[in-house]
mmCIF file of C-alpha atoms and ligand atoms in Angstrom:
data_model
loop_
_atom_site.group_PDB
_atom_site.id
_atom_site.type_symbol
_atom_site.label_atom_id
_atom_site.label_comp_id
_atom_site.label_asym_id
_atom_site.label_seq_id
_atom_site.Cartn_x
_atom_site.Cartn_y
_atom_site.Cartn_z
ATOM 1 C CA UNK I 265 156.286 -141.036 55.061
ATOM 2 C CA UNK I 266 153.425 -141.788 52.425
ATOM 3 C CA UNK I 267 150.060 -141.394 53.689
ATOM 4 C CA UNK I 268 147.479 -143.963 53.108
ATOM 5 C CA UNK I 269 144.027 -142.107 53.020
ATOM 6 C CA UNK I 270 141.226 -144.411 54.213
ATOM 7 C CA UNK I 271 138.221 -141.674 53.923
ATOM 8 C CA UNK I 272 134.898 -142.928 52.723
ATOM 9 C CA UNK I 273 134.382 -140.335 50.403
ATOM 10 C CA UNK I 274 135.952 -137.841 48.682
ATOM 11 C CA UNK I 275 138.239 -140.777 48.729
ATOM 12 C CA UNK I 276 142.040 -141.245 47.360
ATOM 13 C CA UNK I 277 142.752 -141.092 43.660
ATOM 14 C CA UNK I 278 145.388 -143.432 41.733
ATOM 15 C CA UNK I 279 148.665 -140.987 42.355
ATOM 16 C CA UNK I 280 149.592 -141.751 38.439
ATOM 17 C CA UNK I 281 146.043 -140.249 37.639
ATOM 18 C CA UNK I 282 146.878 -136.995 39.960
ATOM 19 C CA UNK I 283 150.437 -136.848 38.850
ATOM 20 C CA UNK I 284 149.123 -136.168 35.163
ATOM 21 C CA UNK I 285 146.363 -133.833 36.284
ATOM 22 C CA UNK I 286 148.966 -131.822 37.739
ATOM 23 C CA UNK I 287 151.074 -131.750 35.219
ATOM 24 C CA UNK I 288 148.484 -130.645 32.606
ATOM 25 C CA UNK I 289 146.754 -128.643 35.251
ATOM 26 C CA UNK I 290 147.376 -125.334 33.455
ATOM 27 C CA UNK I 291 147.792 -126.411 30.153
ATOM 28 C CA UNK I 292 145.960 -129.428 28.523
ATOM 29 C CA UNK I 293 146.387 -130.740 24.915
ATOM 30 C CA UNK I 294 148.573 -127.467 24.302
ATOM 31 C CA UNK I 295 146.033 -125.074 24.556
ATOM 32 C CA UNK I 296 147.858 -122.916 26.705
ATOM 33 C CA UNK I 297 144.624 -122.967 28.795
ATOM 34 C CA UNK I 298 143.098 -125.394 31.389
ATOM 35 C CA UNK I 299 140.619 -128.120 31.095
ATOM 36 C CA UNK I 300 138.487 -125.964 33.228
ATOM 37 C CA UNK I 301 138.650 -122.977 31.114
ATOM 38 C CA UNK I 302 137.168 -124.404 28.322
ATOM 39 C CA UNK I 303 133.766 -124.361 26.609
ATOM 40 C CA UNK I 304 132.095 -127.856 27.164
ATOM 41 C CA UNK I 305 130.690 -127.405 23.759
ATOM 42 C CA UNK I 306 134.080 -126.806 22.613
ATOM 43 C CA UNK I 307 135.488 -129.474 20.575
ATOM 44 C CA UNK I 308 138.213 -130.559 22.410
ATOM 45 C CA UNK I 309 135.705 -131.140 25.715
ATOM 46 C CA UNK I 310 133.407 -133.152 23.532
ATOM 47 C CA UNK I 311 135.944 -135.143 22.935
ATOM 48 C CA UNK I 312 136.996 -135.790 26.018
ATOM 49 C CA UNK I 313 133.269 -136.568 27.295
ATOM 50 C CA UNK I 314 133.070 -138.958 23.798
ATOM 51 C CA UNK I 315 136.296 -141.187 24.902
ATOM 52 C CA UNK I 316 135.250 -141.387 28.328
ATOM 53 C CA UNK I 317 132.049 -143.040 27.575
ATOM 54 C CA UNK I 318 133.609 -144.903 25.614
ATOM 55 C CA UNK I 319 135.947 -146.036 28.251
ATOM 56 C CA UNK I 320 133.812 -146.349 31.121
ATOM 57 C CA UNK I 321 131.788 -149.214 28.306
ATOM 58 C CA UNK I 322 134.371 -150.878 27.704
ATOM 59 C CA UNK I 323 135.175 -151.212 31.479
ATOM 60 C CA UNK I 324 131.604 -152.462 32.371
ATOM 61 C CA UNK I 325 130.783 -154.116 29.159
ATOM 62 C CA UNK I 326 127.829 -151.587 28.172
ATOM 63 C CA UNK I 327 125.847 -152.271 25.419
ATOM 64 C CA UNK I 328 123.887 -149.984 23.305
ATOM 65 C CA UNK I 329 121.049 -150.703 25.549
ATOM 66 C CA UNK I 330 121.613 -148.434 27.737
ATOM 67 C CA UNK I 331 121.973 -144.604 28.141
ATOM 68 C CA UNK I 332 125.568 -143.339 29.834
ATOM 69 C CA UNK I 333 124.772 -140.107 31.685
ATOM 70 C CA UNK I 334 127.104 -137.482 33.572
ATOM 71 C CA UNK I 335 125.074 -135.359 35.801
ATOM 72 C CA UNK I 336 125.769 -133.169 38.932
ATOM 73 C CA UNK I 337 123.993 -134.020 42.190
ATOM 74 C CA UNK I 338 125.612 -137.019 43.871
ATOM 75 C CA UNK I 339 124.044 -140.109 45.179
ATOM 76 C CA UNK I 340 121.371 -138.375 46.624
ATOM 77 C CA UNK I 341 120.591 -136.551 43.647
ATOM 78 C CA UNK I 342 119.660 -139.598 42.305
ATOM 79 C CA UNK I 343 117.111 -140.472 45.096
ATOM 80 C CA UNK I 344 114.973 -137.997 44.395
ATOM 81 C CA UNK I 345 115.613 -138.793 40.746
ATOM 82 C CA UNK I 346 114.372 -142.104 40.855
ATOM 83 C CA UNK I 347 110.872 -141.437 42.142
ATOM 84 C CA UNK I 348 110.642 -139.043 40.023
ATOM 85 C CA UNK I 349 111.308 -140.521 36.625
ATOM 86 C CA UNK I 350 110.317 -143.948 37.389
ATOM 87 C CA UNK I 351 106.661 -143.301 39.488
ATOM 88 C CA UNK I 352 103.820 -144.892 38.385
ATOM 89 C CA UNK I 353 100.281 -144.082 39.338
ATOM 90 C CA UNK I 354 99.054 -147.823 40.235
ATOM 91 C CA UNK I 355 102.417 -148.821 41.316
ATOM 92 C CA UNK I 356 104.556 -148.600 44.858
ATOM 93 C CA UNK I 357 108.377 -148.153 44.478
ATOM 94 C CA UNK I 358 109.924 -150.793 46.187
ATOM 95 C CA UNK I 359 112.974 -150.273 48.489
ATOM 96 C CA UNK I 360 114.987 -152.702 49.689
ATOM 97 C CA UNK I 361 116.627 -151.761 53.497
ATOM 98 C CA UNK I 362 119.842 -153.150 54.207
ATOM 99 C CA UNK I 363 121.695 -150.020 55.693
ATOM 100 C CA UNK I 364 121.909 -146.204 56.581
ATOM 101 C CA UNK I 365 121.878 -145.326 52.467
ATOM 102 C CA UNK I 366 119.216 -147.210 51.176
ATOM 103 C CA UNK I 367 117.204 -146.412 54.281
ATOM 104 C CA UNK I 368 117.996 -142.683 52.824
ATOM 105 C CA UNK I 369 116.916 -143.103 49.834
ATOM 106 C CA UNK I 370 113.342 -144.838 50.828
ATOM 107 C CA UNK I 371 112.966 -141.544 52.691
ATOM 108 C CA UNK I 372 113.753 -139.337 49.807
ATOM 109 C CA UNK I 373 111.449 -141.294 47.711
ATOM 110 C CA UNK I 374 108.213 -141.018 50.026
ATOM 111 C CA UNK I 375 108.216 -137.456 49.385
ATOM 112 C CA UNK I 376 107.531 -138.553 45.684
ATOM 113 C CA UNK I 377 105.555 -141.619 45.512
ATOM 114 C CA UNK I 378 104.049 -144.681 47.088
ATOM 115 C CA UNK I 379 107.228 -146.505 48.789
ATOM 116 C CA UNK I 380 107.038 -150.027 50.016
ATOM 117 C CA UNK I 381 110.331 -151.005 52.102
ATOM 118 C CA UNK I 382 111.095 -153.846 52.869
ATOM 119 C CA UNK I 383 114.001 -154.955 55.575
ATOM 120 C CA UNK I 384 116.024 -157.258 54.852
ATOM 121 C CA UNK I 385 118.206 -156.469 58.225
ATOM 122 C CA UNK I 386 118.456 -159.853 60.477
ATOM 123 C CA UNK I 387 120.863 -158.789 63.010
ATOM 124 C CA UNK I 388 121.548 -161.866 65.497
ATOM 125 C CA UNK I 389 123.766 -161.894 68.858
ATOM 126 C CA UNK I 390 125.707 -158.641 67.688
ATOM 127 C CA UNK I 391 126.103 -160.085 64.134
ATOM 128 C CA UNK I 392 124.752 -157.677 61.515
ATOM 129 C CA UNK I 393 123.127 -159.810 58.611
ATOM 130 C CA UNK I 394 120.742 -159.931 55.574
ATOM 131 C CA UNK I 395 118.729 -162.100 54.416
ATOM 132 C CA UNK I 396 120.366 -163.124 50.793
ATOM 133 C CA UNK I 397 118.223 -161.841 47.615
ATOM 134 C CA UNK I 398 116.357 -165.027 46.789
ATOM 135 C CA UNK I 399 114.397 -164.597 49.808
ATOM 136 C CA UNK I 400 113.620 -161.666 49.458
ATOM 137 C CA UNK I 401 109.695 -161.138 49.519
ATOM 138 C CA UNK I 402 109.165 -158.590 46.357
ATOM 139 C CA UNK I 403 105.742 -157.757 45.723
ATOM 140 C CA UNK I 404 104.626 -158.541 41.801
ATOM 141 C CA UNK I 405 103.073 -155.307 41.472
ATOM 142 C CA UNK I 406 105.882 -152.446 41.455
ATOM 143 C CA UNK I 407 107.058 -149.184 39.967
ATOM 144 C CA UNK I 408 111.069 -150.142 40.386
ATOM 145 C CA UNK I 409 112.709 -151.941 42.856
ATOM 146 C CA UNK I 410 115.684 -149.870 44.387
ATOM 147 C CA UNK I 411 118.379 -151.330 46.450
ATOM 148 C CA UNK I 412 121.805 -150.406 47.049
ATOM 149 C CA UNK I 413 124.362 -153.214 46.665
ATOM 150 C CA UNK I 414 127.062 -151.647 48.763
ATOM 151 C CA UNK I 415 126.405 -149.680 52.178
ATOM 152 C CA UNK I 416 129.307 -147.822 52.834
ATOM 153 C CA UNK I 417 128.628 -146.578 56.183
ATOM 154 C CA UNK I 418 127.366 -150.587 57.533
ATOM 155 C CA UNK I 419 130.048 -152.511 55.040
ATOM 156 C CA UNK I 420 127.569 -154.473 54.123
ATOM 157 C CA UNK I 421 127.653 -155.784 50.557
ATOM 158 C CA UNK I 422 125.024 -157.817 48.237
ATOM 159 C CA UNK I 423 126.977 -159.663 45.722
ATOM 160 C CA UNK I 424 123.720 -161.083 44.250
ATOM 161 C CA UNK I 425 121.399 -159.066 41.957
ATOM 162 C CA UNK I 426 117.909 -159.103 42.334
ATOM 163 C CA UNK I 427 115.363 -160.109 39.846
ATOM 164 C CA UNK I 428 111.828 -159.146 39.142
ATOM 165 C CA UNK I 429 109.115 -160.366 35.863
ATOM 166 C CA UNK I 430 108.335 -156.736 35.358
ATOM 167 C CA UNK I 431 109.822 -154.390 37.512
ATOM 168 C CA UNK I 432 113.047 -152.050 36.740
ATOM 169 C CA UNK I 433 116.007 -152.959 39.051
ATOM 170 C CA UNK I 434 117.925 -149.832 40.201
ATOM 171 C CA UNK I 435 120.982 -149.701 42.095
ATOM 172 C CA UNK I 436 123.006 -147.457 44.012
ATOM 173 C CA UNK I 437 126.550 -148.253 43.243
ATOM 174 C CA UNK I 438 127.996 -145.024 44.473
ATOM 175 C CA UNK I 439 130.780 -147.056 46.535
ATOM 176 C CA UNK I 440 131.160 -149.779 44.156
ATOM 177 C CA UNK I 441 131.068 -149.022 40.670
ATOM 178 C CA UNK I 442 133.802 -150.940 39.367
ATOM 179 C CA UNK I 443 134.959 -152.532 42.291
ATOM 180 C CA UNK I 444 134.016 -155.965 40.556
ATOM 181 C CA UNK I 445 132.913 -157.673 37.524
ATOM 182 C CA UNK I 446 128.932 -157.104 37.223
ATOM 183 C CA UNK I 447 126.321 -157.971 34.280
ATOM 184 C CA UNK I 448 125.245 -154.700 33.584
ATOM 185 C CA UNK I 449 122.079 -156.405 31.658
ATOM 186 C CA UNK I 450 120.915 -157.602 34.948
ATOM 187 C CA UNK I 451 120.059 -153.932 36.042
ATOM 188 C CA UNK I 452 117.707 -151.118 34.350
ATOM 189 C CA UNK I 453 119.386 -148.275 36.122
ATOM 190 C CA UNK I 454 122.851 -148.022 37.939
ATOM 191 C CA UNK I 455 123.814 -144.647 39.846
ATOM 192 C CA UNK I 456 126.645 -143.696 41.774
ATOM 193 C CA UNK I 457 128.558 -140.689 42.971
ATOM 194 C CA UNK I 458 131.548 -140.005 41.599
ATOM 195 C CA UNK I 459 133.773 -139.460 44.582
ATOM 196 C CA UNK I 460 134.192 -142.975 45.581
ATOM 197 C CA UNK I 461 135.789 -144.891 42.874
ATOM 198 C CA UNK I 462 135.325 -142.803 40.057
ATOM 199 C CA UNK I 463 137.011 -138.898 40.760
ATOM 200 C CA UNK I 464 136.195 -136.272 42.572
ATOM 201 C CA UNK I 465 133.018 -135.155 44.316
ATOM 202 C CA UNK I 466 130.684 -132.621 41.876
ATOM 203 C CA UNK I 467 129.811 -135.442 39.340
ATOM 204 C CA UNK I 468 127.453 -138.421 39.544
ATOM 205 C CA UNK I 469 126.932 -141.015 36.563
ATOM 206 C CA UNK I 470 123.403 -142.670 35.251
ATOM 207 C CA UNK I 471 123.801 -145.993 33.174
ATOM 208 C CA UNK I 472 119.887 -145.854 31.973
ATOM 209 C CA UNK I 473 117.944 -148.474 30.014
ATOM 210 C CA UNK I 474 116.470 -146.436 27.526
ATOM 211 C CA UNK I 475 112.961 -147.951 27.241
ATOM 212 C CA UNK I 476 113.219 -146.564 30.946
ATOM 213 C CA UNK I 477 113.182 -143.083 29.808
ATOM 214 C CA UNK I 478 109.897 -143.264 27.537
ATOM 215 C CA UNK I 479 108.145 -143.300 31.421
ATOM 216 C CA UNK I 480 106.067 -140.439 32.170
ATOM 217 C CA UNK I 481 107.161 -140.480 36.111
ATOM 218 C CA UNK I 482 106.482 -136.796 37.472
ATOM 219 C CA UNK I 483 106.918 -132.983 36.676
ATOM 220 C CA UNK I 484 110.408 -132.650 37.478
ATOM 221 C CA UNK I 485 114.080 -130.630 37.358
ATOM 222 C CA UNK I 486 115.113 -130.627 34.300
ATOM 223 C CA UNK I 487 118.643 -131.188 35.734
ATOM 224 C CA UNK I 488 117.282 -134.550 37.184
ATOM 225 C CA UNK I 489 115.608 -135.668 33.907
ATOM 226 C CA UNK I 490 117.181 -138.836 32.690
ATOM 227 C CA UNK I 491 115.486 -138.006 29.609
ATOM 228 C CA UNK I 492 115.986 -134.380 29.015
ATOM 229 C CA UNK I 493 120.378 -135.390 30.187
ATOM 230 C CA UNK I 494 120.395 -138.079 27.330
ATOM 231 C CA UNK I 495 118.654 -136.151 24.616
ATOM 232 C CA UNK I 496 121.264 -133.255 25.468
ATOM 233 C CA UNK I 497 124.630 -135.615 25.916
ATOM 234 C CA UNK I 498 124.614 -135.021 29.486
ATOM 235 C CA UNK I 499 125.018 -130.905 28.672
ATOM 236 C CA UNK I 500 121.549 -129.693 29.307
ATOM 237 C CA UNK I 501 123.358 -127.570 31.565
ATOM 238 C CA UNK I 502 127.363 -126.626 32.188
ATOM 239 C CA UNK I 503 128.217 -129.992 33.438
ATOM 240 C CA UNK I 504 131.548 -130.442 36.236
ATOM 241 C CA UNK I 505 134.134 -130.353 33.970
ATOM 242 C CA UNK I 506 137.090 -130.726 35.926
ATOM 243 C CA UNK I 507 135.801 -133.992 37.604
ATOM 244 C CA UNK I 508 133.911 -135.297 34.209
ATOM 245 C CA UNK I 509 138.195 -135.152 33.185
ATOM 246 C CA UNK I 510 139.364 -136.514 35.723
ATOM 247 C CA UNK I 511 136.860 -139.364 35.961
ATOM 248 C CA UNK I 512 138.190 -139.654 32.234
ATOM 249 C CA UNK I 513 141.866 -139.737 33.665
ATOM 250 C CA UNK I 514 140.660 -142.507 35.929
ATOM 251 C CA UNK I 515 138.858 -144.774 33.580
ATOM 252 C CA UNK I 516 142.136 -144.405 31.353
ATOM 253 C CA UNK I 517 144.424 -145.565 34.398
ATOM 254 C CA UNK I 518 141.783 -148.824 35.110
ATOM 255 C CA UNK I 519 142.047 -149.936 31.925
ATOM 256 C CA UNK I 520 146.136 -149.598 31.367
ATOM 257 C CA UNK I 521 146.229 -151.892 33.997
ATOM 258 C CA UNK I 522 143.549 -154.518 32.933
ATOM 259 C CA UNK I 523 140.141 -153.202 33.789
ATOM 260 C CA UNK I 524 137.734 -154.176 36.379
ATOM 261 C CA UNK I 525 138.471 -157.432 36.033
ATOM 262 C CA UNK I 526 142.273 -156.706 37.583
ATOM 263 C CA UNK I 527 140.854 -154.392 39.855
ATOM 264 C CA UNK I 528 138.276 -157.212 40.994
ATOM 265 C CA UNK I 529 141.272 -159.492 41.853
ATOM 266 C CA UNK I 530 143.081 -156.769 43.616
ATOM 267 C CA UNK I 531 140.391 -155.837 45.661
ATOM 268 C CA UNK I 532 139.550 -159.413 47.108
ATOM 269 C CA UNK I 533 143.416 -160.126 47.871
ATOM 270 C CA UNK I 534 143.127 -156.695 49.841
ATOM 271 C CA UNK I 535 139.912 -157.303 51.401
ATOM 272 C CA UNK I 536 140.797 -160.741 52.436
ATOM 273 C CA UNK I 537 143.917 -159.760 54.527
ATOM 274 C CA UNK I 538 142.399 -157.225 56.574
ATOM 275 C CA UNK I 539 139.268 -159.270 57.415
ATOM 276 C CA UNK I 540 141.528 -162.156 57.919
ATOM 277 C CA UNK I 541 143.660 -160.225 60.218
ATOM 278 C CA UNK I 542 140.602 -158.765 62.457
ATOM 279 C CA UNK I 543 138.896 -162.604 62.809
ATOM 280 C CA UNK I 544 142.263 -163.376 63.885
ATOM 281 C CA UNK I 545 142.452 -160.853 66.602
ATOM 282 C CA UNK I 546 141.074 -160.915 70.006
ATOM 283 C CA UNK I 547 141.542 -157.097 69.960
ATOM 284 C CA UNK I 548 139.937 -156.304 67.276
ATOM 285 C CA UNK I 549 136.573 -157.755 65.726
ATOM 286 C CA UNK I 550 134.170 -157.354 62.563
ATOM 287 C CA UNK I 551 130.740 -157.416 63.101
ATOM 288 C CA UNK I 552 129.319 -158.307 59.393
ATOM 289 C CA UNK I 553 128.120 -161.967 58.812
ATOM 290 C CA UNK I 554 130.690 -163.170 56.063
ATOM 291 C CA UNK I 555 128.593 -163.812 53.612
ATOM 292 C CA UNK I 556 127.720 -160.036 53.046
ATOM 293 C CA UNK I 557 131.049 -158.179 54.075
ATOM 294 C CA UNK I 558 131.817 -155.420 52.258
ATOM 295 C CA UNK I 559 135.299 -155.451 49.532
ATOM 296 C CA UNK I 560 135.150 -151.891 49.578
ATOM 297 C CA UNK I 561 134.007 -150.683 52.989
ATOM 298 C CA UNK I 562 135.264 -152.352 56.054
ATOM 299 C CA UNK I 563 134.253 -150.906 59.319
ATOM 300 C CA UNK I 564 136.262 -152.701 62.516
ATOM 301 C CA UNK I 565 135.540 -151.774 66.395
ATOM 302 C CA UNK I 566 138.547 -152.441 69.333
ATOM 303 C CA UNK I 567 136.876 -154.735 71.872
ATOM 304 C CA UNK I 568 137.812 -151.691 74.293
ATOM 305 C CA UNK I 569 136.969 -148.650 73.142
ATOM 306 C CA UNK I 570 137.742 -146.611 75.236
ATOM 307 C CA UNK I 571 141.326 -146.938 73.283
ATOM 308 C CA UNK I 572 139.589 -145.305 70.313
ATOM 309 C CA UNK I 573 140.857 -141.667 70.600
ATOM 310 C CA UNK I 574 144.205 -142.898 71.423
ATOM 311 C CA UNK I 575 144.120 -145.689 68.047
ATOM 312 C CA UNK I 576 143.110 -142.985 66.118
ATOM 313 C CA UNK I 577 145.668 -140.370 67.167
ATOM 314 C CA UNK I 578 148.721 -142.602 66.949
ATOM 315 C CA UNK I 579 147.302 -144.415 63.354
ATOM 316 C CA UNK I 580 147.495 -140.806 62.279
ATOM 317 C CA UNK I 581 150.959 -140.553 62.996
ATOM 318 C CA UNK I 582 151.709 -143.865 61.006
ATOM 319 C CA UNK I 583 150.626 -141.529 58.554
ATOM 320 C CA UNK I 584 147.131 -143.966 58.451
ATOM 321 C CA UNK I 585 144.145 -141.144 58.235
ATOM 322 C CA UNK I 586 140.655 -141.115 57.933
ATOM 323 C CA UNK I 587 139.809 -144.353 59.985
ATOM 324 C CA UNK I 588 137.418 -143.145 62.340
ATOM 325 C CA UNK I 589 134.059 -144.769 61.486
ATOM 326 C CA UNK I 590 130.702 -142.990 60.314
ATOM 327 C CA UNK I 591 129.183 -141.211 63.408
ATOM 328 C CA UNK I 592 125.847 -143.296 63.142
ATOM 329 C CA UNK I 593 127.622 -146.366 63.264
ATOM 330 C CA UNK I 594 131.308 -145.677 65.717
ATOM 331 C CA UNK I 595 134.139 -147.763 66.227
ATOM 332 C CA UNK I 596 136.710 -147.429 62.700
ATOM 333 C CA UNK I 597 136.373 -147.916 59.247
ATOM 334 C CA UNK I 598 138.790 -148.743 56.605
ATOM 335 C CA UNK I 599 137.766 -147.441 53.002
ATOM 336 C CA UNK I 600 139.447 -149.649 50.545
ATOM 337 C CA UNK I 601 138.318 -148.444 47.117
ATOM 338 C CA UNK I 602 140.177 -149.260 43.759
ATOM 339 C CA UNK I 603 142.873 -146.106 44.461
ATOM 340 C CA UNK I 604 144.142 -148.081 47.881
ATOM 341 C CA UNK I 605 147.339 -149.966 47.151
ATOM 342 C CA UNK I 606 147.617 -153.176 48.688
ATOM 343 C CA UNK I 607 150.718 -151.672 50.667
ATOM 344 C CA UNK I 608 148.165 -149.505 52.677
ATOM 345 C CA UNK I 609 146.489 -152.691 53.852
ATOM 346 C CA UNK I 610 149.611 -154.212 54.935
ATOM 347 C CA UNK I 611 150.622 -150.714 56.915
ATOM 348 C CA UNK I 612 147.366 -150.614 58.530
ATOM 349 C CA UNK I 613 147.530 -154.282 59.288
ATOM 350 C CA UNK I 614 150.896 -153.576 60.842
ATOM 351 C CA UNK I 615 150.577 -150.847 62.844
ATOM 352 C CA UNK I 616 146.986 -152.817 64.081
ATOM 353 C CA UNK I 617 149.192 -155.211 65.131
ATOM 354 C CA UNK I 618 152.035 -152.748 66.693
ATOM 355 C CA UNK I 619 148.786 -151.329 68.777
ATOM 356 C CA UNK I 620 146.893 -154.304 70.050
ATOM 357 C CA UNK I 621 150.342 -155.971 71.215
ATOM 358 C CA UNK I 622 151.243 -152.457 73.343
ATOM 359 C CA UNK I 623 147.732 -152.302 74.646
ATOM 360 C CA UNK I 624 146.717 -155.955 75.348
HETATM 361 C C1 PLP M 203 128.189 -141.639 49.475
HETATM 362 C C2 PLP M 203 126.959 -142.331 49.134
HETATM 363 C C3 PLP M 203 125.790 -141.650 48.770
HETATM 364 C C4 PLP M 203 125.659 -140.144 48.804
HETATM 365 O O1 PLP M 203 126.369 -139.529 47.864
HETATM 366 P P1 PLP M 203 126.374 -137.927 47.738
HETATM 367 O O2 PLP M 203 127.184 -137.750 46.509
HETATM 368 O O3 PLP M 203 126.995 -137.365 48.977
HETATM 369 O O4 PLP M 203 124.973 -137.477 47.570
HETATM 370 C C5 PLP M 203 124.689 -142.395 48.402
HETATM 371 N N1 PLP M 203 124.719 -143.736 48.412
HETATM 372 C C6 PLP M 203 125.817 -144.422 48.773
HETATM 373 C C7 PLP M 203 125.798 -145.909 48.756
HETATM 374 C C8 PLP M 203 126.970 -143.754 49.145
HETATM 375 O O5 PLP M 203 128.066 -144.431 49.500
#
């Protein structure tokens, strides 16, 4: 039986990309040694780290613009980074509130700097909702404005980018970096985790605008110093090797089979027949206003649940895992990223189906 892996994060990986890895797993390039045994200064990893910046601009249309880091820490890593590179004395950061990460992330940054959030929640009758981005009340004086256009954990996405006259937009893509087609230009800094879309958990990427990094911001890690990671190639320190290759392994894969823009199409056809299935279900039910559901996270609740233990236990034996939703939140979640074939959606869909007819 294949297994369709719906976790959030460390999430599934295209099986070509893990095939490879396992075949070169103990000897890459015919070195008779591993990836992971090698220098990172050694010519064959720089390499490696050279085509895979290369790749991942090509897949997102980078220009020279802008600064490509690889850096440990995760998403979170980030939040404190932000504040820290980006403060100004005279000037709040501005967070945007649309879920349980970006809420996160205004917390990290208040132990940094002035933070102004701003909630752009406006839940109705059980309907969770935001108000779109060109209502959006941003202040003209302010440091960056942060907002995260995909919260995994609510499935709430904001397919509209902000815009501001003077202020850096930042974004916290950690569970949809190239998901779908975006203007890089429109942002100053991008984040995201790597273990969502990209490859494994241990590596995080920056795309920085580098008139960004000539800010003072505050004394700070070096580790989370945009500047101090692009001066150095992203090798201040030993950097994750093993993921920064198989994030390489990963961009490779997107583009043999036609970039984001292919993966963009595949991800709407799959997000569009399992939210079509749910509204069409009086068992099942969707609680995201349509305008801002999520193509990558899509959390689902049974109108009774006190069938969730059982939904959960059979699904598992369908060989369907990881569908139980984030604690904060309940009910299930399907994680859809770029590595889910559309098959899983139709097995899910099915056994949905199987479960609500021998329940109903
Ligand atoms: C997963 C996630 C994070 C946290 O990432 P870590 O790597 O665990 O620090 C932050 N933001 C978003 C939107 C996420 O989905």
């Amino acid at each position: 039986m294949r297994v369709y892996n719906f976790c959030a994060g460390p999430a599934m990986l295209p099986p070509a990309v893990m095939k490879k890895a396992q075949q070169e797993f103990i000897n890459w390039q015919n070195l008779g040694v591993s990836v992971m045994e090698i220098s990172h200064r050694s010519a064959p990893f720089l390499e490696l780290a050279r085509e895979c910046e290369a790749s991942l601009r090509r897949l997102m249309n980078i220009s020279d613009e802008f600064e490509v880091l690889f850096m440990h820490g995760g998403g979170r890593g980030h939040f404190a980074a932000v504040p820290l590179n980006l403060h100004q004395d005279d000037a709040p950061g501005v967070y945007i509130e649309n879920g349980i990460w970006s809420c996160g992330a205004t917390k990290e940054g208040q132990k940094f700097t002035q933070v102004e959030a701003i909630d752009i929640r406006r839940d109705q009758d059980g309907v969770f909702d935001v108000l779109p981005v060109s209502q959006w009340a941003l202040p003209d004086n302010a440091a960056y404005i942060h907002y995260c256009p995909n919260e995994t954990i609510d499935g709430i996405e904001l397919f509209d980018v902000p815009k501001h006259p003077t202020a850096p937009i930042v974004a916290d893509m950690s569970s949809n970096i190239l998901s779908r087609e975006m203007n890089v230009d429109d942002f100053d800094l991008i984040y995201a985790g790597a273990q969502k879309n990209i490859g494994p958990s241990g590596l995080s990427i920056a795309i920085v605008r580098k008139t960004l990094l000539e800010r003072k911001g505050l004394p700070r890690p070096a580790i989370l110093d945009y500047a101090i990671e692009a001066q150095q190639q992203s090798m201040y320190n030993t950097p994750p090797t093993f993921a920064w290759y198989l994030a390489a392994e990963v961009f490779k894969y997107l583009e043999s089979i036609g970039g984001v823009k292919a993966m963009e199409a595949h991800n709407k056809e799959k997000a569009a027949l399992l939210y079509d299935y749910i509204d069409s279900s009086s068992f099942y039910l969707n609680k995201v206003a349509k305008h801002c559901r999520s193509l990558m996270n899509v959390p689902f609740w049974l109108h009774d649940e006190s069938l969730n233990e059982q939904f959960l236990a059979q699904a598992q034996e369908h060989g369907l895992i990881a569908l139980e939703g984030h604690r904060f939140v309940g009910g299930m979640r399907a994680s859809i990223y770029n590595a889910m074939p559309i098959e899983g959606i139709k097995a899910l869909i099915a056994f949905m189906e199987k479960f609500a007819q021998e329940n109903s």
